[in-house]
Coordinates of C-alpha atoms in Angstrom, one line a residue:
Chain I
X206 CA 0.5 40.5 49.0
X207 CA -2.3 39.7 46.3
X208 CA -4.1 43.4 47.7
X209 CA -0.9 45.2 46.3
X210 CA -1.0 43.8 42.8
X211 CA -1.7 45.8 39.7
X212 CA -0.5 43.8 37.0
X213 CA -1.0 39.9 36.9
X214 CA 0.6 38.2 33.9
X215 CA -0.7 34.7 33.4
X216 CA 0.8 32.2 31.0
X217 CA 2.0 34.4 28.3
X218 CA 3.1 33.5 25.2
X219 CA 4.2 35.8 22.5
X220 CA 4.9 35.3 18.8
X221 CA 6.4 37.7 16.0
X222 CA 5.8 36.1 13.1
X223 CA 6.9 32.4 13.7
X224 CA 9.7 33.3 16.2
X225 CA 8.8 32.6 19.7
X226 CA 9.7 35.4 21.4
X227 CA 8.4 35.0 25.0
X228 CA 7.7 31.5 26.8
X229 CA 5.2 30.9 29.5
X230 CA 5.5 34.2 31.6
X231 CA 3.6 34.1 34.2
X232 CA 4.5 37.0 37.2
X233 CA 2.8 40.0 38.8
X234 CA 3.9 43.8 39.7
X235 CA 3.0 45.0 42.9
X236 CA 1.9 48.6 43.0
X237 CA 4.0 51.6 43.9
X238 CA 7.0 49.7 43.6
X239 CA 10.0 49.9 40.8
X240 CA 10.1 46.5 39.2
X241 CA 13.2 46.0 36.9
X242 CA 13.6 43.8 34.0
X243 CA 17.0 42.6 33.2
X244 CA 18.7 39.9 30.9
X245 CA 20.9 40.2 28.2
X246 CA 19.7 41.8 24.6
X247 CA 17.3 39.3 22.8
X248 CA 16.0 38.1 25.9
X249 CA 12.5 39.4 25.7
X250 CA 12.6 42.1 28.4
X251 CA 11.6 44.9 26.5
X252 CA 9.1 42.8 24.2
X253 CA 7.1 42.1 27.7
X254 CA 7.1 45.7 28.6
X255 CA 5.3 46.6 25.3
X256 CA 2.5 43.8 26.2
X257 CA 1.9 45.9 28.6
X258 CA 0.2 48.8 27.2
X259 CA -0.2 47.0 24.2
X260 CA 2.4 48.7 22.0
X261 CA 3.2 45.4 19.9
X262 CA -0.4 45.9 18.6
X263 CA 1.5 48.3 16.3
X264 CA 4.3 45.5 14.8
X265 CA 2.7 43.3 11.7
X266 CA 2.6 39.9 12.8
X267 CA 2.7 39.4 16.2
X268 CA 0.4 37.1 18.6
X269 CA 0.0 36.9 22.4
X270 CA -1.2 33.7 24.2
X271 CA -2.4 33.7 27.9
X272 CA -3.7 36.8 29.5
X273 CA -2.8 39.8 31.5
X274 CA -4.6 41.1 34.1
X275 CA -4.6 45.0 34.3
X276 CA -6.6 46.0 38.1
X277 CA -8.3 42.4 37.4
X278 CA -9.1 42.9 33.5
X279 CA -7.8 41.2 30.9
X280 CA -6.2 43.8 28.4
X281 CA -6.1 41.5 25.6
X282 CA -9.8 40.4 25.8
X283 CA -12.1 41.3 22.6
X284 CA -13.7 43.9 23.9
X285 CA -10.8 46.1 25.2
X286 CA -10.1 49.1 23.5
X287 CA -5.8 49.9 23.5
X288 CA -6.4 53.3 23.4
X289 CA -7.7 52.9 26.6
X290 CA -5.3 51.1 27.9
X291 CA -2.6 53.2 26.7
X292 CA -4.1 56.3 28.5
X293 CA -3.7 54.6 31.8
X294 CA -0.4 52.5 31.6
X295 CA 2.4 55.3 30.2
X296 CA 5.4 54.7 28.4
X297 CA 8.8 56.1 28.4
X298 CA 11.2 55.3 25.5
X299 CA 14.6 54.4 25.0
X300 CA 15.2 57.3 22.8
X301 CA 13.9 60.6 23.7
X302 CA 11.3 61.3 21.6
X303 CA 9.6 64.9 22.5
X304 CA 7.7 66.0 19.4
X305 CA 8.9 68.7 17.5
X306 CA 6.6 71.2 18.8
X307 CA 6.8 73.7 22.0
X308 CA 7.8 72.7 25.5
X309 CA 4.0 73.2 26.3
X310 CA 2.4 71.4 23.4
X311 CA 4.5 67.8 24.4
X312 CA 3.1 67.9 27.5
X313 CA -0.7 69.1 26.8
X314 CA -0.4 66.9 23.5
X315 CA -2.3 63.5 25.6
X316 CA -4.5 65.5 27.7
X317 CA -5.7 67.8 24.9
X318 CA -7.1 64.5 23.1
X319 CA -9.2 63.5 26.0
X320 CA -9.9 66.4 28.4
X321 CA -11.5 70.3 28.6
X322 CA -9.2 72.4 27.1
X323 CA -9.0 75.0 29.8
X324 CA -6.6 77.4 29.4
X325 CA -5.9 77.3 33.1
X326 CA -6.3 74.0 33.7
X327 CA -3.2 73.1 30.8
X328 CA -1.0 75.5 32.5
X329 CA -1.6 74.1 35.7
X330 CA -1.1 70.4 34.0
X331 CA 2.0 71.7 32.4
X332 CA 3.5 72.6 35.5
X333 CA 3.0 70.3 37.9
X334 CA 3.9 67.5 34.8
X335 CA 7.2 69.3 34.6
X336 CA 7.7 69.7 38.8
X337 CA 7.6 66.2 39.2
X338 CA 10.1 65.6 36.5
X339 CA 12.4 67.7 38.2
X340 CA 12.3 69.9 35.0
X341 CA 10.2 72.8 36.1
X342 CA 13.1 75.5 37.1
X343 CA 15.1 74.7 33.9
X344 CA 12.4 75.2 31.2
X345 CA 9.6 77.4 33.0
X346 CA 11.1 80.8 30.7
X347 CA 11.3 78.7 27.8
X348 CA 7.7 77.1 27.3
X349 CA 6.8 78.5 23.9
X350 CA 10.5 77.2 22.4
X351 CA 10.6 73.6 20.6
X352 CA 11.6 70.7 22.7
X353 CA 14.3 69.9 20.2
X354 CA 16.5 73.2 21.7
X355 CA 16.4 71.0 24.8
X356 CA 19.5 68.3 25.8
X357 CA 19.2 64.7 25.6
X358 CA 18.7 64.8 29.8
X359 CA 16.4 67.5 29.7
X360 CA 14.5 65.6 26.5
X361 CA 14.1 62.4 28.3
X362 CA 12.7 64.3 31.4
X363 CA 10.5 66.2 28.9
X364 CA 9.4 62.3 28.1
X365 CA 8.6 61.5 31.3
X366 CA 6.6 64.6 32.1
X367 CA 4.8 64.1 28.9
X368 CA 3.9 60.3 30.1
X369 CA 3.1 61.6 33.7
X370 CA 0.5 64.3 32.3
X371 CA -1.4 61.3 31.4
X372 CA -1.6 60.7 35.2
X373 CA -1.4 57.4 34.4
X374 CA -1.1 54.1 37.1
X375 CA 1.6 52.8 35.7
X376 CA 5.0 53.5 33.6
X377 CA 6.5 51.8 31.8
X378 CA 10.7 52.4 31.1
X379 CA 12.2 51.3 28.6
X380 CA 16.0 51.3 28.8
X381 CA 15.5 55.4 29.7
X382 CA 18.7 56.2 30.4
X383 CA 20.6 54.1 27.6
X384 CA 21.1 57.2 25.3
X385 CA 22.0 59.6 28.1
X386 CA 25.4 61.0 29.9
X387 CA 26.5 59.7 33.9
X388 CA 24.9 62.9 35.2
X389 CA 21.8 63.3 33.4
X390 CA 21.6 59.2 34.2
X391 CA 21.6 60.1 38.0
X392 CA 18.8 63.1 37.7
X393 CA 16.4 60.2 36.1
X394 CA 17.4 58.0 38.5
X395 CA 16.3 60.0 41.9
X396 CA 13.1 61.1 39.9
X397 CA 12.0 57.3 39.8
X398 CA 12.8 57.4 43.6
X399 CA 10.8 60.3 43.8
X400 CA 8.1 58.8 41.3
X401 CA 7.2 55.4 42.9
X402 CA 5.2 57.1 45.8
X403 CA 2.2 57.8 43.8
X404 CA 3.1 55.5 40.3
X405 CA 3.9 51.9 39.8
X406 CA 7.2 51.8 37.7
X407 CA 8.5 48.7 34.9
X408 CA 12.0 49.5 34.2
X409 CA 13.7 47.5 31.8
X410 CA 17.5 48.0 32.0
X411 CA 20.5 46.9 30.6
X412 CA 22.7 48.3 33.8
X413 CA 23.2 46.3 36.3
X414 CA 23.8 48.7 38.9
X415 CA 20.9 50.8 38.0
X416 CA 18.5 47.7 38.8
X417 CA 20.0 47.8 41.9
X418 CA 19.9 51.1 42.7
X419 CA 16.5 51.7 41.7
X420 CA 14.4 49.0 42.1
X421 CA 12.5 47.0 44.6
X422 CA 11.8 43.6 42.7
X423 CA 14.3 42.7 39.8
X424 CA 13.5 40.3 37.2
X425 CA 15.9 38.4 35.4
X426 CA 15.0 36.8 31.9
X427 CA 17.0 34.2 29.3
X428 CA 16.0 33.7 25.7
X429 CA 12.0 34.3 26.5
X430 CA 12.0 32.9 29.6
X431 CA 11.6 34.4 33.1
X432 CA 14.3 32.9 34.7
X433 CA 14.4 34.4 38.6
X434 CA 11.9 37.2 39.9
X435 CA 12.2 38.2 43.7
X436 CA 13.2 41.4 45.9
X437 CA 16.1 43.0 44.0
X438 CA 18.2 42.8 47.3
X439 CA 17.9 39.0 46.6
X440 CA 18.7 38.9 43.4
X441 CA 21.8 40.7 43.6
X442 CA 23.3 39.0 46.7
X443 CA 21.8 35.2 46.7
X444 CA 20.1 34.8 43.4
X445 CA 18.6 31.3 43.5
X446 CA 19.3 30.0 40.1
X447 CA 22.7 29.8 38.8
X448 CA 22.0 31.5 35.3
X449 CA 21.0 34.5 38.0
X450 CA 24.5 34.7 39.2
X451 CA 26.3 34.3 36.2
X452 CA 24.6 37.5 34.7
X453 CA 25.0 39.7 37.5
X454 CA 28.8 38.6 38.1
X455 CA 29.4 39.4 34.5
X456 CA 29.9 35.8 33.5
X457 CA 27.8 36.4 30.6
X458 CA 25.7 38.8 29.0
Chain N
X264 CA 49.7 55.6 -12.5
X265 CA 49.6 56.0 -8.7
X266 CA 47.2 56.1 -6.4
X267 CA 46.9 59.8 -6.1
X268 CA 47.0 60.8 -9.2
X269 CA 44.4 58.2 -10.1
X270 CA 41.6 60.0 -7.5
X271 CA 42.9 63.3 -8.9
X272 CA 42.2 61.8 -12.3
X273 CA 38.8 60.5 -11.5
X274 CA 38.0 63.6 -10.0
X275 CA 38.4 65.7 -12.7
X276 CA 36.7 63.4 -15.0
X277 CA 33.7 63.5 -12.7
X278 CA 34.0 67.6 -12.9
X279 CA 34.0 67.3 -16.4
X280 CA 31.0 65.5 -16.6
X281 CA 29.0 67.5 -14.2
X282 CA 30.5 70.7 -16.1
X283 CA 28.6 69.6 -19.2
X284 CA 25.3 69.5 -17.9
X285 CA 25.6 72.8 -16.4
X286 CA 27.1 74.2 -19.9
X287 CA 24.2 72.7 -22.0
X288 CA 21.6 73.9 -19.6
X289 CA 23.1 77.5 -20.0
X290 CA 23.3 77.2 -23.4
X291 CA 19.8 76.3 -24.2
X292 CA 19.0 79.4 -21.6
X293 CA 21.4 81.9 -23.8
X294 CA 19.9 80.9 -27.0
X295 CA 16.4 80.8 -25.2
X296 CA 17.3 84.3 -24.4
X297 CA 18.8 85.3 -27.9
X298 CA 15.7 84.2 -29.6
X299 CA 13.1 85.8 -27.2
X300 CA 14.7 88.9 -27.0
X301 CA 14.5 90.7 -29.9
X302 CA 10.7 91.0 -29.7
X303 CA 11.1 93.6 -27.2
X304 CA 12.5 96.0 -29.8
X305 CA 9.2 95.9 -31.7
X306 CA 7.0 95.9 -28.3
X307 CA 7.4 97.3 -25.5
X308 CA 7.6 94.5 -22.5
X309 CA 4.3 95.6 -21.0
X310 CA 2.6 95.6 -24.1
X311 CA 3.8 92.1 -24.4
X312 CA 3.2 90.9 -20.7
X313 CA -0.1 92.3 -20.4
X314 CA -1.6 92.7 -24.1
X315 CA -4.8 91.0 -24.3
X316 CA -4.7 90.1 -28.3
X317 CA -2.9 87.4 -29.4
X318 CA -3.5 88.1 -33.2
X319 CA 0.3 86.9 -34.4
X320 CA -0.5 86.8 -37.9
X321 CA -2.9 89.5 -38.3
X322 CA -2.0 92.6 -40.4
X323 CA -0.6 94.7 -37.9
X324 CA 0.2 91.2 -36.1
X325 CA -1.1 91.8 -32.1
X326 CA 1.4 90.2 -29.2
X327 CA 0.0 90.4 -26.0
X328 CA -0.3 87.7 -23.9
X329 CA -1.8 87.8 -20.9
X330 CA -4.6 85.3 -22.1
X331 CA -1.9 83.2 -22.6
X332 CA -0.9 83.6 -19.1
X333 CA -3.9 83.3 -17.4
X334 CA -5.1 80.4 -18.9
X335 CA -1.5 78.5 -18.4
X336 CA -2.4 80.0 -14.2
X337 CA -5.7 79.3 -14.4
X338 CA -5.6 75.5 -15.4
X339 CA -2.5 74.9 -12.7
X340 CA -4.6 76.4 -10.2
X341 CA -7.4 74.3 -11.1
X342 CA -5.8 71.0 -11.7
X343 CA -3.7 71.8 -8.3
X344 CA -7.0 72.0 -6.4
X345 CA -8.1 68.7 -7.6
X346 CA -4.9 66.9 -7.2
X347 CA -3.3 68.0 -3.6
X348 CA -6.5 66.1 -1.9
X349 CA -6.6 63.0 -3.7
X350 CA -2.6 63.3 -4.1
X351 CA -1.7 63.6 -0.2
X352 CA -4.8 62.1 1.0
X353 CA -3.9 58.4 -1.1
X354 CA -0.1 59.1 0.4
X355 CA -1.6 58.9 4.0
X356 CA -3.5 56.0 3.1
X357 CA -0.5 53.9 1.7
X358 CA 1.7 55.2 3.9
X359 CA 0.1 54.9 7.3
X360 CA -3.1 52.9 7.1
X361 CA -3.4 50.4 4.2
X362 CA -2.5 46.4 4.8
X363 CA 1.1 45.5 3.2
X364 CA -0.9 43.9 0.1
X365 CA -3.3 46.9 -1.0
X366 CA -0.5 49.5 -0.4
X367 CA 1.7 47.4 -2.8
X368 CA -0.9 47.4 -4.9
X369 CA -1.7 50.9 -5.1
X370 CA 1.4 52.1 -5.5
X371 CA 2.0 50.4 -8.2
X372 CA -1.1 51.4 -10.2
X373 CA -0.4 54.8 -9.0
X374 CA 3.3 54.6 -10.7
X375 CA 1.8 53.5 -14.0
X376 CA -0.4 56.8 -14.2
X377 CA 3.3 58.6 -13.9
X378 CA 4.1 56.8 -16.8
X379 CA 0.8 57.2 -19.3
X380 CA 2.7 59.1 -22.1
X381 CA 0.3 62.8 -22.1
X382 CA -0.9 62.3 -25.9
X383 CA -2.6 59.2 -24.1
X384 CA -4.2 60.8 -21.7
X385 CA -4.8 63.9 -23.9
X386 CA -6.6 61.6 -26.5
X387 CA -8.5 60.8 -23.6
X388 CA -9.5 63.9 -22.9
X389 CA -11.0 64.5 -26.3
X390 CA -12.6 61.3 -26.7
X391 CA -14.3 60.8 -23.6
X392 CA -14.2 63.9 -21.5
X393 CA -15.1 66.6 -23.9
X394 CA -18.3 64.5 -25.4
X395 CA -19.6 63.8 -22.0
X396 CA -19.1 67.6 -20.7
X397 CA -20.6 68.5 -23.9
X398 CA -23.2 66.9 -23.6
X399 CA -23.8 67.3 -20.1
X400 CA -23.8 71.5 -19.0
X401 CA -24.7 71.8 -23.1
X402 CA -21.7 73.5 -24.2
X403 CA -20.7 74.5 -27.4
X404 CA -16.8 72.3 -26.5
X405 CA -16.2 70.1 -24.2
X406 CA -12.4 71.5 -24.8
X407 CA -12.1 73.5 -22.1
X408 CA -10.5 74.7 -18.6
X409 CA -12.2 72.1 -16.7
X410 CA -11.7 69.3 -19.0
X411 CA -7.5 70.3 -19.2
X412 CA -7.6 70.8 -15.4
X413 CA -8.7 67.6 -14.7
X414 CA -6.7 65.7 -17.4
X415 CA -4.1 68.0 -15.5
X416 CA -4.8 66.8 -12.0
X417 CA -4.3 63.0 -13.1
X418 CA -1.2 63.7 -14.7
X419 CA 0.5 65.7 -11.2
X420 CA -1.3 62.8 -8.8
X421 CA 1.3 60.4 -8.8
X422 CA 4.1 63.2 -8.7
X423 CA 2.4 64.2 -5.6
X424 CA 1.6 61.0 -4.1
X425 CA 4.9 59.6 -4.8
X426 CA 6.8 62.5 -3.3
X427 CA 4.1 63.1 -0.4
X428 CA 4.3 59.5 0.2
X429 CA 8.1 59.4 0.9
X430 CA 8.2 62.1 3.0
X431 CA 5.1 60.6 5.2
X432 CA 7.8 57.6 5.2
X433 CA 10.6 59.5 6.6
X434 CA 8.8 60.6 9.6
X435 CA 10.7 59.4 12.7
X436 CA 9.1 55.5 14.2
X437 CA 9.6 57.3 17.3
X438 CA 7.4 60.3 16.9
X439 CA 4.6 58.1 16.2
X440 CA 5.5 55.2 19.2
X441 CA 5.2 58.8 21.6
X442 CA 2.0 59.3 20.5
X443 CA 0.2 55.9 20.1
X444 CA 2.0 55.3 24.0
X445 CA -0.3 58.9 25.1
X446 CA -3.6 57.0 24.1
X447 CA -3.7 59.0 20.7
X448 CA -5.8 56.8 17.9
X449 CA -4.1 56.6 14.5
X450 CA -6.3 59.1 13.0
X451 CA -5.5 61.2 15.9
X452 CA -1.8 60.5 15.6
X453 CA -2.0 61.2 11.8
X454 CA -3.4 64.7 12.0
X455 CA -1.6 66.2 14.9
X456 CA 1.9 63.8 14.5
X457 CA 2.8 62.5 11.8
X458 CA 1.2 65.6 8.8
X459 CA 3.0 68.4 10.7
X460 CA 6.3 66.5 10.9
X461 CA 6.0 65.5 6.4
X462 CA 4.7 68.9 6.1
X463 CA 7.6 70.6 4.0
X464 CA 8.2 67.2 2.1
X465 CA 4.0 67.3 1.4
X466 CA 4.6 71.3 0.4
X467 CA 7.3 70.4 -1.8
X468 CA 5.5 67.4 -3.4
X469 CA 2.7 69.8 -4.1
X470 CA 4.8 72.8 -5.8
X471 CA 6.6 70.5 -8.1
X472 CA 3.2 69.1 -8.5
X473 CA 2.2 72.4 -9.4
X474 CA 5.2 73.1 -12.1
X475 CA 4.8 69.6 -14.0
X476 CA 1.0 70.8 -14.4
X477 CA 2.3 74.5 -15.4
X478 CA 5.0 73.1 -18.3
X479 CA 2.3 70.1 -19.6
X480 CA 2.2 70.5 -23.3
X481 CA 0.1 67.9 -25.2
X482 CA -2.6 68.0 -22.8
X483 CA -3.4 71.6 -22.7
X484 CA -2.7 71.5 -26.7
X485 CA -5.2 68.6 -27.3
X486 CA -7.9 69.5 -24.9
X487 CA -7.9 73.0 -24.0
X488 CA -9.6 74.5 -26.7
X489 CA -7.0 76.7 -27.7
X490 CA -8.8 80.5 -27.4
X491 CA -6.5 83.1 -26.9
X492 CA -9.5 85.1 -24.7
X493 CA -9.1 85.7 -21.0
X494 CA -11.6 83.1 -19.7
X495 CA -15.5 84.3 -17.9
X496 CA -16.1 81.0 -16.4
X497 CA -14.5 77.5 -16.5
X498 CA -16.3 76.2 -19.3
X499 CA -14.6 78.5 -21.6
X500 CA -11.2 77.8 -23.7
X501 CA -7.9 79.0 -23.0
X502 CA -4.8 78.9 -25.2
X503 CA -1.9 78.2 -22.2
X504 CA 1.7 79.6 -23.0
X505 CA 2.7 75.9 -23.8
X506 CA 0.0 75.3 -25.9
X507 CA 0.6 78.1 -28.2
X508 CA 4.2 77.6 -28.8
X509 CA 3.8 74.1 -29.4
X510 CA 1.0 74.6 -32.2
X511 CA 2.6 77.9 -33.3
X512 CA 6.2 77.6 -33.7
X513 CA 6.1 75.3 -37.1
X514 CA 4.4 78.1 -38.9
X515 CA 6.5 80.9 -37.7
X516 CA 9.1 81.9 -39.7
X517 CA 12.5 81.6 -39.3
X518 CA 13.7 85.1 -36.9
X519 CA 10.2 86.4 -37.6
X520 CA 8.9 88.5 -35.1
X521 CA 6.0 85.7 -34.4
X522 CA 8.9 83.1 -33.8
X523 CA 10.9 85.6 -31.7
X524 CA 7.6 86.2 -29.7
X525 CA 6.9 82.5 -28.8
X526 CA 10.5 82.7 -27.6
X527 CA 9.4 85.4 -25.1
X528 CA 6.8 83.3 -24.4
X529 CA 9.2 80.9 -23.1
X530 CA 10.6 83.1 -21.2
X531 CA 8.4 83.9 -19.1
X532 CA 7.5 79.8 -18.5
X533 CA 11.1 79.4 -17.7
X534 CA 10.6 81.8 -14.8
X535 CA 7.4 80.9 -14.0
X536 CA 9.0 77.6 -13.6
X537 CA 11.9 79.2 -11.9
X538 CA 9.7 80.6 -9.4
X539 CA 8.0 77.6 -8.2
X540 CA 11.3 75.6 -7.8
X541 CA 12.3 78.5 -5.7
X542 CA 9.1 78.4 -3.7
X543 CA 9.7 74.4 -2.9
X544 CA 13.1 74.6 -2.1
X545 CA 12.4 77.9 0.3
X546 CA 9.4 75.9 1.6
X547 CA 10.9 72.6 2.1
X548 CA 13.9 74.1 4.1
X549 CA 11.5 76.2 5.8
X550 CA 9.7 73.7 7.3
X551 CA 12.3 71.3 7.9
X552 CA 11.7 69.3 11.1
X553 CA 15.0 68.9 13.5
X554 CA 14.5 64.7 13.4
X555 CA 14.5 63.2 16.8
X556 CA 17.1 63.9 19.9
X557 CA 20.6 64.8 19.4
X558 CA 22.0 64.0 21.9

């Protein structure tokens, strides 16, 4: 069990401003699994997720207490660089958010900062980036055309490939199929099946069923507190706390 | 009164008051036009437009005035050059890197400069700045291009600050949370994010930039030097078309061909100034960034 962990989060407090926002966390993600984080809104879900790559660096006034172990390293001690951290641990947003450049610039826009800029290298990037996001076939005539001509499915996907150029060892969901339709909903949904082969995947989720669908290890969080965490199969049939149960029956929430 | 007939009521009213402005701005054009006009009986319009004596009340009186123009262009070219860098370059830095405290801070200072009446800064110009550049490259003024540009370029700073800021503001969250979540740095993330997306809104900020330099009056009057010559180098005096008018117009006489003249003159600001409205609106629409996903 301890071989497969890739993310060890130790005693975590978090603070914006004066509000305590998350309370004594302390869990780890096994790799190449789909971990889901669910609760209802407030609850501190997505402000964990963003610890995770750091992205609450970018909020005025926040703080973090106890330590989280990326591969074994803290990646809130002094000396880490978030940059770094970010170029390893990708991030998928709630919203779509391609850039409003070409098909081909969103996806070499990560890999441009840091690598060679090989001509044939890029392409290459580009379209294996877009193959595993199941994107490929639809936009391969249409790489030199902004992202924005794109739907809300295809945007999100777009997202994703952009995060998976990275080639990063973890991503990170946030909510990713809140602004999208039933069927482009499904499409992201066997891509994370697909995904989790090679990449370690944090989904936070506000559907129930997609937790279950998708994930190996669910979560389930109350006001800043990690309430249950155990095999999603668990969770949904014989959760062990009675909060647990009372969310996934729809008894609150 | 009913309800209906009340928003029909209010409605018109509103009409009517919109109307008005639109009337009074045409008027002013008309008799713009009406005044300017008959100078073209007496010259023809490329004698006017590109005459290079401006000898109004010489005995036969000379109206050509293409010095005029050139120096009005040359000192909004100049004064453009030294205002887009510091003008967009503070934007960035209130907008995107500086603490909440120092960015309050600077923007307000940077409001005041918008409101330093121009004789203020003018008398600046010819108390301070002329002496010095006198002094200095041993000149026989200080009242010159360089010193109006610059007085210029502090004047169109906060207009393009202020406007370059705002559209640095209106940049989706989002676009930036993609590219800090890539591993991009802020600088990073500033050059290649967030200037391309506020890049009509930072064009825009820098033509109207441009046409509050071009119409400036007291500065150019007080600190130009006020040679009707076409200009060899920047440490020579220019007479700009706003200039002229300003210091001309009181002696003119009534219908004279001199008043008519300065009319012209005016003229050819107001399209000048047309122009460059055109140019911002045709740039800012042109560049205009489809915000995040519609979904």
């Amino acid at each position: 069990m301890e071989v497969h962990t890739i993310i060890d989060v130790h005693n975590v407090n978090f603070y914006y401003g004066r509000t305590k926002a998350l309370t004594d966390i302390t869990m780890s993600f096994r790799k190449n699994m789909v971990t889901a984080l669910i609760g209802p809104s407030g609850c501190g879900k997505s402000t964990l997720l963003r610890l995770l790559n750091r992205m609450n660096d970018l909020i005025d006034g926040t703080r973090v207490e106890g330590e989280i172990l990326f591969e074994g390293k803290d990646i809130y001690a002094a000396n880490v660089d978030p940059v770094e951290i970010r170029k390893k641990i990708g991030m998928v947003f709630q919203k779509p958010n391609p850039f409003p450049k070409t098909i081909y610039s969103n996806i070499t826009y990560g890999p441009d900062l840091i690598w060679s800029k090989n001509k044939n290298e890029l392409d290459e990037l580009v379209e294996n980036s877009l193959k595993q996001a199941v994107l490929w076939d639809e936009v391969k005539d249409i790489l030199n055309k902004s992202a924005m001509t794109l739907s809300g499915g295809q945007q999100q996907r777009l997202c994703i490939a952009r995060a998976l150029a990275m080639k990063p060892d973890i991503l990170l969901m946030d909510e990713p199929t809140s602004a999208l339709d039933p069927i482009s909903t499904a499409k992201i949904e066997e891509l994370i099946e697909e995904l989790k082969k090679n990449y370690t995947i944090i989904i936070v989720t506000h559907n129930m069923q997609q937790a279950a669908r998708v994930s190996d290890e669910t979560a389930f969080f109350y006001l800043g507190k990690l309430i249950e965490y155990d095999k999603t199969e668990k969770i949904f049939t014989k959760p062990d706390v009675r909060q647990t149960e009372d969310y996934i029956t729809g008894r609150f929430g | 009164m009913n309800r209906h007939t009340k928003e029909k009521f209010i409605k018109y009213i509103l009409f009517l008051i919109a109307l008005v402005s639109v009337i009074v701005l045409g008027l002013i054009v008309f008799s713009l036009f009406r005044e300017g006009l008959p100078i073209f009986k007496k010259i023809g319009l490329a004698d006017f437009l590109l005459g290079l004596e401006w000898y109004p009340t010489s005995e036969p009186p000379l109206f050509g005035i293409l010095p005029l123009i050139v120096g009005s262009l040359i000192v909004t070219l100049i004064s453009t050059i030294i205002a887009v860098p510091l003008g967009v370059l503070s934007a960035i830095y209130i907008a995107e890197i500086a603490p909440a405290v120092l960015k309050e801070i600077f923007k307000s200072i940077i409001e005041l400069l918008a409101g330093l009446p121009s004789v203020v800064l003018g008398f600046f110009g010819m108390i301070v700045v002329a002496p010095w550049l006198q002094e200095t490259f041993d000149l026989p003024t200080g009242l010159n291009i360089i010193n109006a540009s610059a007085i210029l370029a502090i004047m169109a700073i906060p207009t393009i600050s202020s406007i370059s800021e705002d559209a640095l503001y209106a940049v989706p969250r989002e676009f930036k949370e993609a590219s800090y979540a890539l591993g991009a740095t802020k600088f990073e993330t500033i050059i290649r994010v967030i200037l391309p997306s506020a890049l009509s809104g930072v064009s825009t900020a820098v033509i109207l930039g441009m046409s509050r330099a071009i119409g400036e009056t007291m500065v150019v009057l007080m600190v130009a030097g006020g040679a009707a010559a076409i200009p060899e180098s920047l440490f020579d005096s220019v007479r700009p078309m706003t200039a002229s008018i300003a210091a001309e117009m009181g002696e003119a006489p009534y219908r004279s061909a001199h008043y008519s003249a300065l009319f012209a003159t005016g003229i050819v600001l107001f399209f000048l100034a047309l122009v460059f409205n055109m140019i911002a609106d045709y740039v800012s629409n042109k560049y205009k960034q489809v915000g995040s996903a519609t979904l």
